[in-house]
Amino acid sequence: MNFLRSKYFANPYSLVALLGMTVLYLFFPSINNTLDSFYYATVARDGGELFMPHHLLYNAFGYILLRALHTSSALSVMCAMNALFAGACLWMMRSILLKFIDDKTTAAWLILLGSCYGFMRFATDAEAYIIPLFFALCGSRALLKKQSFFVVSLFISMACLFHQLYVFWWIGLLVFTWISEKGNRRKNIFLYLIAALVVPFVYAIVFYFSENSSASLFSFMFHDYLENHGANLVIGASALMLTPINFVRTFIQVHGYFLPLIMYFKIFIIPVIIAFTALIWGSFYLKNLFKRKEINSFDKKYASIHLVISGLFFLFAFLSSGNAEFMYMLPFLGVLFLVPTFKIRLKPLFATALFVFIWNVSLAIIPTHFLQLNSDFAMARYVSERPAAVFYLRNAKRIENTLEYVRPGMGYEIYSAEKLINMDSLVEKKHSMLSNAFNNQNAFSRNSMVQDYHLPTEENNHIWQIDSISYDLGVLRIYCIQAKSELEKFEQN
């Protein structure tokens, strides 16, 4: 009993919320893994591209973990790893929030943060985004505890080594270091910069002692930007369209699979009704929702700098075509600004947390754990059963990464419908191809709004349905594409 009364159990509501969310992540990993998740899991299991410049240490960390556990179940292990680090992120937030608010309010915030879809989706998959957030929160916690600026910078630098995106968090806390203590400014800046040297030092070690195609250390560090590997910065129609959509999806999942999900499994209507009931209940307590606090100079600067950091992340996400992967930390940064600055009523906060939790767990986490929500995995299985065939596919990269994970080294001939190819000449060269590109049985998604597909013309090709495959939310039709010139040659013979 004395142990239960110790300081570790002094705030039971927030502790239960923290542990409950962590258990949820652990027991409900996604089976709708992203193409990057399949690739990272394959690399961690088999070796290969262990050091990717954009997130230098992530694959290598997974590789070491798999060998320490003596297992080849890379996808499961890396999902569990992210689940535990997600719980550690909430632990860091709990430690920060308890300085400003009581235990019950902290519990409500943890449920809300832990349930945000942008965070929850990565906590249940094998992507590279949870671990760097943990180190960044460690840095913000160290700053709040007024530890050495060397320690603060070292934590943020570790975050940068797990993902370069966290340079914006580092820049924000560098600004804080500059404005916090004018009397010790030079010393603090020196300590902060010295600790950050670990980043170029580790990059240099990897560059000189591992195989890579970069000509210099600089080109290696900024490889994804210089080579335009998914890290291009542009302002266009896709950014204007996807930024608001993905910002909303940072908090709650909104997706085209909802309609077929509810059509096939009508029971999912019930949690939707409960979620909106919680939201309506909370709306009765919106009066005097926010009340500004009287806070000291340090806390005011601490809160404000996290608002600045969130602005930097949001701007970068916008310049990256509204990339959802660059906005998942915004709820955490928003709370680091709001909680020190405002007193927020518990009932509407709890109602919002309940809404987000019920909505995302019932419509995102549970379905993605139990159901194949799109046809890609079924398509991959179909391809694996026909190794001699030639395929022209939508979502080809994800299907290729899936196949490399489940059937390593097989080598299938797959062409991507997302890449600009002279299709008519390709079909004539290959004689015939199988394709999923003529029907979109996958649920309507934000990518389908901006993605162009390049299809062969019926003028020069015969295109007909040859097969169909089922998945949990529908049926995918498979088409055969054959050049008319080839059929004419066959008929003449």
Tab-separated table of C-alpha atoms in Angstrom:
chain	number	residue	atom	x	y	z
A	1	MET	CA	0.000	0.000	0.000
A	2	ASN	CA	2.872	2.359	0.710
A	3	PHE	CA	4.149	1.745	-2.811
A	4	LEU	CA	0.746	2.688	-4.265
A	5	ARG	CA	0.922	5.939	-2.310
A	6	SER	CA	4.352	6.803	-3.672
A	7	LYS	CA	4.980	9.830	-5.882
A	8	TYR	CA	4.625	7.693	-9.015
A	9	PHE	CA	0.939	7.169	-8.218
A	10	ALA	CA	0.268	10.645	-6.862
A	11	ASN	CA	-1.656	11.573	-10.032
A	12	PRO	CA	-3.689	8.461	-10.855
A	13	TYR	CA	-6.088	9.891	-13.475
A	14	SER	CA	-3.351	11.024	-15.826
A	15	LEU	CA	-1.406	7.813	-15.202
A	16	VAL	CA	-4.417	5.681	-16.142
A	17	ALA	CA	-4.982	7.795	-19.277
A	18	LEU	CA	-1.327	7.405	-20.249
A	19	LEU	CA	-1.248	3.642	-19.704
A	20	GLY	CA	-4.625	3.135	-21.371
A	21	MET	CA	-3.547	4.910	-24.550
A	22	THR	CA	-0.266	2.981	-24.652
A	23	VAL	CA	-2.084	-0.361	-24.320
A	24	LEU	CA	-4.422	0.713	-27.129
A	25	TYR	CA	-1.482	1.384	-29.452
A	26	LEU	CA	0.164	-1.915	-28.556
A	27	PHE	CA	-2.892	-4.119	-29.045
A	28	PHE	CA	-4.293	-2.467	-32.184
A	29	PRO	CA	-1.440	-2.048	-34.686
A	30	SER	CA	-2.464	-1.292	-38.252
A	31	ILE	CA	-2.639	-3.995	-40.912
A	32	ASN	CA	-3.016	-1.240	-43.536
A	33	ASN	CA	0.630	-0.291	-43.365
A	34	THR	CA	1.992	2.496	-45.538
A	35	LEU	CA	4.457	1.901	-48.351
A	36	ASP	CA	7.204	3.485	-46.219
A	37	SER	CA	6.384	1.192	-43.294
A	38	PHE	CA	6.847	-1.875	-45.493
A	39	TYR	CA	10.114	-0.489	-46.819
A	40	TYR	CA	11.538	0.418	-43.396
A	41	ALA	CA	10.548	-2.974	-41.999
A	42	THR	CA	12.216	-4.735	-44.954
A	43	VAL	CA	15.415	-2.731	-44.489
A	44	ALA	CA	15.459	-3.314	-40.730
A	45	ARG	CA	14.998	-7.041	-41.286
A	46	ASP	CA	17.365	-7.567	-44.229
A	47	GLY	CA	19.859	-4.720	-43.924
A	48	GLY	CA	20.451	-2.551	-46.985
A	49	GLU	CA	19.664	1.169	-46.806
A	50	LEU	CA	20.049	1.449	-43.041
A	51	PHE	CA	20.992	5.131	-43.080
A	52	MET	CA	18.528	7.299	-44.988
A	53	PRO	CA	19.568	10.982	-44.763
A	54	HIS	CA	16.072	12.324	-44.071
A	55	HIS	CA	15.722	10.141	-40.940
A	56	LEU	CA	19.245	8.962	-40.395
A	57	LEU	CA	19.033	6.626	-37.391
A	58	TYR	CA	15.525	5.193	-37.677
A	59	ASN	CA	16.180	2.156	-39.876
A	60	ALA	CA	19.437	1.376	-38.073
A	61	PHE	CA	17.631	1.533	-34.718
A	62	GLY	CA	15.050	-0.958	-35.989
A	63	TYR	CA	17.834	-3.176	-37.348
A	64	ILE	CA	19.599	-3.270	-33.959
A	65	LEU	CA	16.336	-3.888	-32.109
A	66	LEU	CA	15.405	-6.868	-34.320
A	67	ARG	CA	18.788	-8.469	-33.754
A	68	ALA	CA	18.631	-7.847	-30.026
A	69	LEU	CA	15.242	-9.596	-29.930
A	70	HIS	CA	16.392	-12.373	-32.313
A	71	THR	CA	13.305	-12.039	-34.501
A	72	SER	CA	12.527	-11.353	-38.148
A	73	SER	CA	8.981	-10.080	-37.501
A	74	ALA	CA	10.079	-6.590	-38.405
A	75	LEU	CA	6.698	-4.992	-39.042
A	76	SER	CA	5.209	-6.202	-35.752
A	77	VAL	CA	8.286	-5.235	-33.733
A	78	MET	CA	8.531	-1.774	-35.257
A	79	CYS	CA	4.824	-1.127	-34.702
A	80	ALA	CA	5.254	-2.159	-31.048
A	81	MET	CA	8.366	0.014	-30.792
A	82	ASN	CA	6.423	3.042	-31.998
A	83	ALA	CA	3.544	2.216	-29.649
A	84	LEU	CA	5.898	2.262	-26.653
A	85	PHE	CA	7.578	5.478	-27.782
A	86	ALA	CA	4.123	7.000	-28.282
A	87	GLY	CA	3.370	6.135	-24.665
A	88	ALA	CA	6.692	7.732	-23.723
A	89	CYS	CA	5.641	10.903	-25.602
A	90	LEU	CA	2.506	11.056	-23.463
A	91	TRP	CA	4.644	10.467	-20.350
A	92	MET	CA	6.753	13.500	-21.259
A	93	MET	CA	3.633	15.590	-21.830
A	94	ARG	CA	2.221	14.420	-18.499
A	95	SER	CA	5.373	15.576	-16.722
A	96	ILE	CA	5.150	18.986	-18.431
A	97	LEU	CA	1.408	19.504	-17.944
A	98	LEU	CA	1.366	18.613	-14.243
A	99	LYS	CA	3.501	21.702	-13.611
A	100	PHE	CA	0.635	23.904	-14.816
A	101	ILE	CA	-2.637	22.025	-14.215
A	102	ASP	CA	-4.248	19.407	-11.980
A	103	ASP	CA	-4.319	15.650	-12.519
A	104	LYS	CA	-7.840	15.360	-13.994
A	105	THR	CA	-7.267	18.119	-16.525
A	106	THR	CA	-3.925	16.552	-17.448
A	107	ALA	CA	-5.707	13.230	-18.033
A	108	ALA	CA	-8.185	14.930	-20.389
A	109	TRP	CA	-5.371	16.529	-22.360
A	110	LEU	CA	-3.494	13.216	-22.611
A	111	ILE	CA	-6.587	11.457	-23.956
A	112	LEU	CA	-7.098	14.243	-26.481
A	113	LEU	CA	-3.461	14.308	-27.594
A	114	GLY	CA	-3.131	10.539	-27.662
A	115	SER	CA	-6.323	10.223	-29.722
A	116	CYS	CA	-5.433	12.780	-32.392
A	117	TYR	CA	-5.392	10.873	-35.648
A	118	GLY	CA	-2.108	12.310	-36.900
A	119	PHE	CA	-0.340	10.955	-33.808
A	120	MET	CA	-2.376	7.775	-33.396
A	121	ARG	CA	-1.820	6.577	-36.972
A	122	PHE	CA	1.970	6.680	-36.519
A	123	ALA	CA	1.741	5.138	-33.041
A	124	THR	CA	0.182	2.044	-34.650
A	125	ASP	CA	2.411	1.768	-37.727
A	126	ALA	CA	6.115	1.434	-38.552
A	127	GLU	CA	6.717	4.970	-39.839
A	128	ALA	CA	9.620	7.132	-38.643
A	129	TYR	CA	7.791	9.952	-36.830
A	130	ILE	CA	7.124	8.941	-33.213
A	131	ILE	CA	10.690	8.566	-31.906
A	132	PRO	CA	11.841	12.080	-32.919
A	133	LEU	CA	8.746	13.588	-31.278
A	134	PHE	CA	9.702	11.806	-28.045
A	135	PHE	CA	13.192	13.340	-28.062
A	136	ALA	CA	11.805	16.782	-28.906
A	137	LEU	CA	9.401	16.581	-25.953
A	138	CYS	CA	12.322	15.495	-23.769
A	139	GLY	CA	14.062	18.700	-24.834
A	140	SER	CA	11.040	20.864	-24.020
A	141	ARG	CA	10.679	19.125	-20.664
A	142	ALA	CA	14.363	19.694	-19.897
A	143	LEU	CA	13.897	23.359	-20.773
A	144	LEU	CA	10.917	23.644	-18.435
A	145	LYS	CA	12.898	21.969	-15.655
A	146	LYS	CA	15.626	24.560	-16.314
A	147	GLN	CA	18.273	21.981	-17.044
A	148	SER	CA	21.446	22.923	-18.902
A	149	PHE	CA	20.955	24.273	-22.428
A	150	PHE	CA	23.498	21.645	-23.466
A	151	VAL	CA	21.056	18.923	-22.362
A	152	VAL	CA	18.118	20.667	-24.058
A	153	SER	CA	19.979	20.948	-27.353
A	154	LEU	CA	21.266	17.372	-27.121
A	155	PHE	CA	17.708	16.031	-26.883
A	156	ILE	CA	16.522	18.103	-29.849
A	157	SER	CA	19.617	17.089	-31.814
A	158	MET	CA	18.714	13.436	-31.230
A	159	ALA	CA	15.262	14.230	-32.595
A	160	CYS	CA	16.915	15.699	-35.701
A	161	LEU	CA	19.000	12.552	-36.161
A	162	PHE	CA	15.800	10.506	-36.192
A	163	HIS	CA	14.113	12.987	-38.536
A	164	GLN	CA	15.463	16.186	-40.096
A	165	LEU	CA	12.040	17.782	-39.760
A	166	TYR	CA	12.825	18.570	-36.122
A	167	VAL	CA	15.324	21.238	-37.072
A	168	PHE	CA	12.369	23.621	-36.642
A	169	TRP	CA	11.961	22.574	-33.002
A	170	TRP	CA	15.715	23.087	-32.578
A	171	ILE	CA	15.555	26.555	-34.151
A	172	GLY	CA	12.653	27.516	-31.891
A	173	LEU	CA	14.458	26.537	-28.711
A	174	LEU	CA	17.594	28.264	-30.004
A	175	VAL	CA	15.561	31.482	-30.146
A	176	PHE	CA	14.368	30.793	-26.593
A	177	THR	CA	17.996	30.321	-25.523
A	178	TRP	CA	18.793	33.746	-26.980
A	179	ILE	CA	15.922	35.615	-25.297
A	180	SER	CA	15.661	33.795	-21.957
A	181	GLU	CA	18.618	34.998	-19.865
A	182	LYS	CA	20.352	38.082	-21.195
A	183	GLY	CA	23.062	37.921	-18.555
A	184	ASN	CA	24.104	34.386	-19.546
A	185	ARG	CA	23.255	34.667	-23.234
A	186	ARG	CA	26.710	33.888	-24.623
A	187	LYS	CA	27.251	30.943	-22.337
A	188	ASN	CA	23.809	29.488	-23.068
A	189	ILE	CA	24.174	29.883	-26.823
A	190	PHE	CA	27.615	28.298	-26.698
A	191	LEU	CA	26.312	25.274	-24.768
A	192	TYR	CA	23.314	24.952	-27.092
A	193	LEU	CA	25.454	25.058	-30.259
A	194	ILE	CA	28.155	22.745	-28.891
A	195	ALA	CA	25.575	20.023	-28.163
A	196	ALA	CA	24.138	20.392	-31.677
A	197	LEU	CA	27.508	19.435	-33.194
A	198	VAL	CA	26.503	15.833	-32.561
A	199	VAL	CA	24.295	16.065	-35.670
A	200	PRO	CA	26.999	16.839	-38.289
A	201	PHE	CA	29.377	14.530	-36.397
A	202	VAL	CA	27.028	11.531	-36.711
A	203	TYR	CA	26.226	12.395	-40.326
A	204	ALA	CA	29.952	12.553	-41.079
A	205	ILE	CA	30.576	9.134	-39.518
A	206	VAL	CA	27.741	7.606	-41.540
A	207	PHE	CA	28.837	9.364	-44.751
A	208	TYR	CA	32.446	8.223	-44.558
A	209	PHE	CA	31.873	4.704	-43.223
A	210	SER	CA	28.779	3.556	-45.139
A	211	GLU	CA	27.942	3.082	-48.784
A	212	ASN	CA	26.099	6.005	-50.343
A	213	SER	CA	25.898	7.791	-53.678
A	214	SER	CA	26.459	11.341	-52.409
A	215	ALA	CA	29.474	13.325	-53.611
A	216	SER	CA	29.939	15.288	-50.377
A	217	LEU	CA	28.816	15.427	-46.769
A	218	PHE	CA	26.591	18.413	-47.601
A	219	SER	CA	24.854	16.603	-50.471
A	220	PHE	CA	24.399	13.563	-48.220
A	221	MET	CA	22.792	15.553	-45.409
A	222	PHE	CA	20.380	17.311	-47.797
A	223	HIS	CA	19.998	14.403	-50.213
A	224	ASP	CA	16.194	14.304	-50.238
A	225	TYR	CA	15.945	18.000	-51.080
A	226	LEU	CA	18.749	18.137	-53.646
A	227	GLU	CA	17.556	14.959	-55.369
A	228	ASN	CA	13.854	15.841	-54.950
A	229	HIS	CA	13.023	12.527	-53.244
A	230	GLY	CA	9.605	13.444	-51.890
A	231	ALA	CA	10.914	16.508	-50.075
A	232	ASN	CA	10.360	19.185	-52.709
A	233	LEU	CA	9.140	22.597	-51.569
A	234	VAL	CA	6.479	24.134	-53.826
A	235	ILE	CA	3.380	26.291	-53.616
A	236	GLY	CA	0.661	24.948	-55.877
A	237	ALA	CA	-2.914	23.789	-56.147
A	238	SER	CA	-2.164	20.605	-54.213
A	239	ALA	CA	-0.788	22.625	-51.272
A	240	LEU	CA	-3.837	24.870	-51.183
A	241	MET	CA	-6.153	21.865	-51.365
A	242	LEU	CA	-4.388	19.339	-49.141
A	243	THR	CA	-3.146	21.627	-46.345
A	244	PRO	CA	-6.597	22.298	-44.805
A	245	ILE	CA	-7.681	18.688	-45.382
A	246	ASN	CA	-4.596	17.257	-43.714
A	247	PHE	CA	-4.762	19.799	-40.914
A	248	VAL	CA	-8.246	18.506	-40.049
A	249	ARG	CA	-6.968	14.912	-40.345
A	250	THR	CA	-4.249	15.747	-37.838
A	251	PHE	CA	-7.057	15.752	-35.273
A	252	ILE	CA	-9.737	13.427	-36.676
A	253	GLN	CA	-9.728	10.859	-39.449
A	254	VAL	CA	-11.832	11.846	-42.461
A	255	HIS	CA	-11.685	9.433	-45.369
A	256	GLY	CA	-13.664	7.978	-48.236
A	257	TYR	CA	-13.628	4.490	-46.758
A	258	PHE	CA	-16.163	5.641	-44.128
A	259	LEU	CA	-19.096	5.121	-46.509
A	260	PRO	CA	-18.301	1.519	-47.546
A	261	LEU	CA	-17.258	0.749	-43.951
A	262	ILE	CA	-20.663	1.770	-42.590
A	263	MET	CA	-22.459	0.123	-45.517
A	264	TYR	CA	-20.720	-3.208	-44.833
A	265	PHE	CA	-20.684	-2.901	-41.025
A	266	LYS	CA	-23.634	-0.824	-39.838
A	267	ILE	CA	-22.563	-1.228	-36.203
A	268	PHE	CA	-20.056	1.606	-36.789
A	269	ILE	CA	-22.967	4.054	-36.789
A	270	ILE	CA	-23.275	3.582	-33.006
A	271	PRO	CA	-19.879	5.085	-31.992
A	272	VAL	CA	-20.483	7.977	-34.413
A	273	ILE	CA	-23.717	8.797	-32.573
A	274	ILE	CA	-21.993	8.474	-29.177
A	275	ALA	CA	-19.101	10.712	-30.311
A	276	PHE	CA	-21.411	13.490	-31.454
A	277	THR	CA	-23.468	13.131	-28.276
A	278	ALA	CA	-20.294	13.799	-26.252
A	279	LEU	CA	-19.547	16.833	-28.413
A	280	ILE	CA	-23.060	18.214	-27.980
A	281	TRP	CA	-22.845	17.674	-24.216
A	282	GLY	CA	-19.591	19.613	-24.084
A	283	SER	CA	-21.089	22.490	-26.061
A	284	PHE	CA	-23.330	23.351	-23.091
A	285	TYR	CA	-20.226	24.377	-21.116
A	286	LEU	CA	-18.519	26.643	-23.643
A	287	LYS	CA	-19.207	29.830	-21.700
A	288	ASN	CA	-15.940	31.197	-20.289
A	289	LEU	CA	-14.075	28.324	-21.941
A	290	PHE	CA	-10.745	30.196	-21.912
A	291	LYS	CA	-9.452	32.391	-19.136
A	292	ARG	CA	-6.005	33.944	-19.476
A	293	LYS	CA	-3.613	33.192	-16.626
A	294	GLU	CA	-1.185	35.482	-14.880
A	295	ILE	CA	2.144	33.781	-15.582
A	296	ASN	CA	5.783	34.625	-15.038
A	297	SER	CA	8.132	35.755	-17.787
A	298	PHE	CA	9.791	32.354	-18.224
A	299	ASP	CA	6.497	30.484	-18.690
A	300	LYS	CA	5.229	33.153	-21.076
A	301	LYS	CA	8.325	32.815	-23.261
A	302	TYR	CA	8.130	29.020	-22.984
A	303	ALA	CA	4.536	28.976	-24.237
A	304	SER	CA	5.116	31.556	-26.967
A	305	ILE	CA	8.141	29.815	-28.442
A	306	HIS	CA	6.172	26.585	-28.882
A	307	LEU	CA	3.536	28.549	-30.768
A	308	VAL	CA	6.312	29.875	-33.019
A	309	ILE	CA	7.598	26.325	-33.563
A	310	SER	CA	4.115	25.143	-34.536
A	311	GLY	CA	3.968	27.978	-37.089
A	312	LEU	CA	7.280	26.844	-38.603
A	313	PHE	CA	6.049	23.264	-38.912
A	314	PHE	CA	2.749	24.356	-40.451
A	315	LEU	CA	4.506	26.591	-42.986
A	316	PHE	CA	6.867	23.774	-43.948
A	317	ALA	CA	3.928	21.371	-44.315
A	318	PHE	CA	2.194	23.869	-46.596
A	319	LEU	CA	5.321	24.273	-48.733
A	320	SER	CA	5.523	20.456	-48.906
A	321	SER	CA	2.134	20.190	-50.662
A	322	GLY	CA	0.218	20.080	-47.399
A	323	ASN	CA	2.062	16.983	-46.189
A	324	ALA	CA	0.140	15.404	-43.286
A	325	GLU	CA	3.345	13.815	-41.995
A	326	PHE	CA	4.674	17.284	-41.171
A	327	MET	CA	1.663	18.332	-39.063
A	328	TYR	CA	1.124	15.463	-36.626
A	329	MET	CA	3.059	17.224	-33.854
A	330	LEU	CA	0.933	20.391	-34.018
A	331	PRO	CA	-1.534	19.293	-31.291
A	332	PHE	CA	1.376	18.765	-28.881
A	333	LEU	CA	2.867	22.152	-29.690
A	334	GLY	CA	-0.553	23.782	-29.417
A	335	VAL	CA	-1.061	22.344	-25.939
A	336	LEU	CA	2.417	23.506	-24.886
A	337	PHE	CA	1.209	27.005	-25.754
A	338	LEU	CA	-2.363	26.812	-24.444
A	339	VAL	CA	-1.874	25.161	-21.060
A	340	PRO	CA	0.649	27.639	-19.591
A	341	THR	CA	-1.295	30.584	-21.046
A	342	PHE	CA	-4.973	29.806	-20.434
A	343	LYS	CA	-7.169	28.093	-17.882
A	344	ILE	CA	-9.565	25.863	-19.822
A	345	ARG	CA	-12.777	24.423	-18.381
A	346	LEU	CA	-12.567	20.684	-17.753
A	347	LYS	CA	-16.021	19.554	-18.964
A	348	PRO	CA	-15.812	20.871	-22.559
A	349	LEU	CA	-12.178	19.743	-22.715
A	350	PHE	CA	-13.129	16.241	-21.594
A	351	ALA	CA	-16.083	16.186	-24.017
A	352	THR	CA	-13.773	17.103	-26.901
A	353	ALA	CA	-11.272	14.448	-25.839
A	354	LEU	CA	-14.076	11.894	-25.652
A	355	PHE	CA	-15.331	12.849	-29.124
A	356	VAL	CA	-11.871	12.583	-30.690
A	357	PHE	CA	-11.130	9.321	-28.859
A	358	ILE	CA	-14.397	7.584	-29.828
A	359	TRP	CA	-14.309	8.868	-33.405
A	360	ASN	CA	-10.706	7.914	-34.169
A	361	VAL	CA	-10.691	4.612	-32.308
A	362	SER	CA	-13.957	3.387	-33.828
A	363	LEU	CA	-13.498	4.741	-37.359
A	364	ALA	CA	-9.708	4.515	-37.710
A	365	ILE	CA	-7.801	2.362	-35.220
A	366	ILE	CA	-10.205	-0.597	-34.965
A	367	PRO	CA	-10.949	-0.787	-38.720
A	368	THR	CA	-7.281	-0.467	-39.699
A	369	HIS	CA	-6.402	-3.258	-37.266
A	370	PHE	CA	-9.094	-5.748	-38.317
A	371	LEU	CA	-9.926	-4.867	-41.951
A	372	GLN	CA	-8.101	-4.357	-45.223
A	373	LEU	CA	-9.537	-0.939	-46.076
A	374	ASN	CA	-8.162	-0.838	-49.626
A	375	SER	CA	-7.320	-3.361	-52.302
A	376	ASP	CA	-3.529	-2.968	-52.330
A	377	PHE	CA	-2.701	-5.982	-50.163
A	378	ALA	CA	-5.143	-8.176	-52.115
A	379	MET	CA	-3.546	-6.892	-55.318
A	380	ALA	CA	-0.090	-7.730	-53.979
A	381	ARG	CA	-1.227	-11.271	-53.221
A	382	TYR	CA	-2.667	-11.539	-56.749
A	383	VAL	CA	0.661	-10.408	-58.243
A	384	SER	CA	2.637	-12.847	-56.088
A	385	GLU	CA	0.617	-15.733	-57.506
A	386	ARG	CA	1.510	-14.722	-61.101
A	387	PRO	CA	5.263	-14.113	-61.152
A	388	ALA	CA	5.515	-14.389	-64.949
A	389	ALA	CA	2.878	-11.733	-65.706
A	390	VAL	CA	3.478	-8.062	-66.454
A	391	PHE	CA	1.467	-5.581	-64.367
A	392	TYR	CA	0.460	-1.955	-64.803
A	393	LEU	CA	-0.821	-0.773	-61.428
A	394	ARG	CA	-2.147	2.070	-59.365
A	395	ASN	CA	-0.315	2.360	-56.030
A	396	ALA	CA	2.476	0.342	-57.611
A	397	LYS	CA	5.142	1.438	-55.121
A	398	ARG	CA	3.123	0.324	-52.126
A	399	ILE	CA	2.402	-3.026	-53.790
A	400	GLU	CA	6.093	-3.458	-54.646
A	401	ASN	CA	7.159	-2.688	-51.061
A	402	THR	CA	4.532	-5.102	-49.727
A	403	LEU	CA	5.810	-7.842	-52.030
A	404	GLU	CA	9.427	-7.197	-51.084
A	405	TYR	CA	8.478	-7.609	-47.429
A	406	VAL	CA	6.344	-10.757	-47.769
A	407	ARG	CA	8.150	-12.318	-50.776
A	408	PRO	CA	11.704	-10.962	-50.619
A	409	GLY	CA	13.907	-11.278	-53.677
A	410	MET	CA	11.222	-12.554	-56.069
A	411	GLY	CA	11.363	-9.687	-58.578
A	412	TYR	CA	8.052	-8.923	-60.280
A	413	GLU	CA	7.603	-6.846	-63.431
A	414	ILE	CA	5.439	-3.928	-62.357
A	415	TYR	CA	4.909	-0.547	-64.013
A	416	SER	CA	3.338	2.404	-62.224
A	417	ALA	CA	0.194	4.166	-63.470
A	418	GLU	CA	1.357	7.273	-61.564
A	419	LYS	CA	4.442	7.665	-63.757
A	420	LEU	CA	4.300	9.187	-67.209
A	421	ILE	CA	4.926	6.352	-69.653
A	422	ASN	CA	4.208	5.968	-73.375
A	423	MET	CA	1.632	3.322	-72.597
A	424	ASP	CA	0.739	2.318	-76.135
A	425	SER	CA	4.351	1.518	-77.029
A	426	LEU	CA	4.846	-0.233	-73.678
A	427	VAL	CA	1.819	-2.488	-74.248
A	428	GLU	CA	2.981	-3.262	-77.774
A	429	LYS	CA	6.426	-4.183	-76.439
A	430	LYS	CA	5.070	-6.353	-73.594
A	431	HIS	CA	2.241	-7.835	-75.742
A	432	SER	CA	-0.170	-7.963	-72.792
A	433	MET	CA	-0.415	-6.571	-69.267
A	434	LEU	CA	-2.682	-6.996	-66.257
A	435	SER	CA	-3.933	-3.867	-64.508
A	436	ASN	CA	-6.028	-2.507	-61.634
A	437	ALA	CA	-5.903	0.995	-63.090
A	438	PHE	CA	-9.269	1.059	-64.889
A	439	ASN	CA	-11.412	1.018	-61.807
A	440	ASN	CA	-10.943	2.800	-58.533
A	441	GLN	CA	-12.428	0.442	-56.000
A	442	ASN	CA	-10.181	1.913	-53.344
A	443	ALA	CA	-12.058	4.439	-51.249
A	444	PHE	CA	-11.973	8.044	-52.353
A	445	SER	CA	-9.016	9.747	-50.724
A	446	ARG	CA	-7.266	13.104	-50.649
A	447	ASN	CA	-4.532	11.759	-52.959
A	448	SER	CA	-7.079	10.823	-55.603
A	449	MET	CA	-7.987	14.518	-55.810
A	450	VAL	CA	-4.538	15.496	-57.065
A	451	GLN	CA	-3.096	12.259	-58.503
A	452	ASP	CA	-2.902	11.842	-62.289
A	453	TYR	CA	-3.006	8.379	-63.844
A	454	HIS	CA	-1.655	7.554	-67.282
A	455	LEU	CA	-3.735	4.908	-69.025
A	456	PRO	CA	-3.410	3.198	-72.419
A	457	THR	CA	-5.914	4.255	-75.062
A	458	GLU	CA	-8.692	1.977	-76.265
A	459	GLU	CA	-7.993	3.228	-79.769
A	460	ASN	CA	-4.757	1.209	-79.923
A	461	ASN	CA	-5.472	-1.520	-77.363
A	462	HIS	CA	-8.027	-4.103	-76.436
A	463	ILE	CA	-8.965	-3.713	-72.757
A	464	TRP	CA	-11.289	-6.150	-71.041
A	465	GLN	CA	-12.006	-7.475	-67.565
A	466	ILE	CA	-10.246	-10.755	-66.992
A	467	ASP	CA	-10.639	-11.320	-63.243
A	468	SER	CA	-11.756	-9.828	-59.928
A	469	ILE	CA	-10.458	-10.014	-56.364
A	470	SER	CA	-12.249	-9.340	-53.108
A	471	TYR	CA	-11.064	-7.392	-50.089
A	472	ASP	CA	-12.862	-6.406	-46.898
A	473	LEU	CA	-14.608	-3.323	-48.277
A	474	GLY	CA	-15.230	-4.294	-51.887
A	475	VAL	CA	-14.216	-6.020	-55.088
A	476	LEU	CA	-11.401	-4.982	-57.409
A	477	ARG	CA	-11.649	-5.703	-61.129
A	478	ILE	CA	-8.536	-6.851	-62.976
A	479	TYR	CA	-8.193	-5.923	-66.634
A	480	CYS	CA	-6.080	-7.289	-69.440
A	481	ILE	CA	-4.487	-4.819	-71.839
A	482	GLN	CA	-3.388	-6.134	-75.224
A	483	ALA	CA	-2.158	-4.197	-78.234
A	484	LYS	CA	-4.472	-4.406	-81.257
A	485	SER	CA	-1.445	-4.815	-83.496
A	486	GLU	CA	-0.514	-8.007	-81.625
A	487	LEU	CA	-4.024	-9.415	-82.039
A	488	GLU	CA	-3.970	-8.578	-85.750
A	489	LYS	CA	-0.659	-10.427	-86.141
A	490	PHE	CA	-2.138	-13.439	-84.321
A	491	GLU	CA	-5.258	-13.439	-86.519
A	492	GLN	CA	-3.177	-13.198	-89.701
A	493	ASN	CA	-1.180	-16.248	-88.666
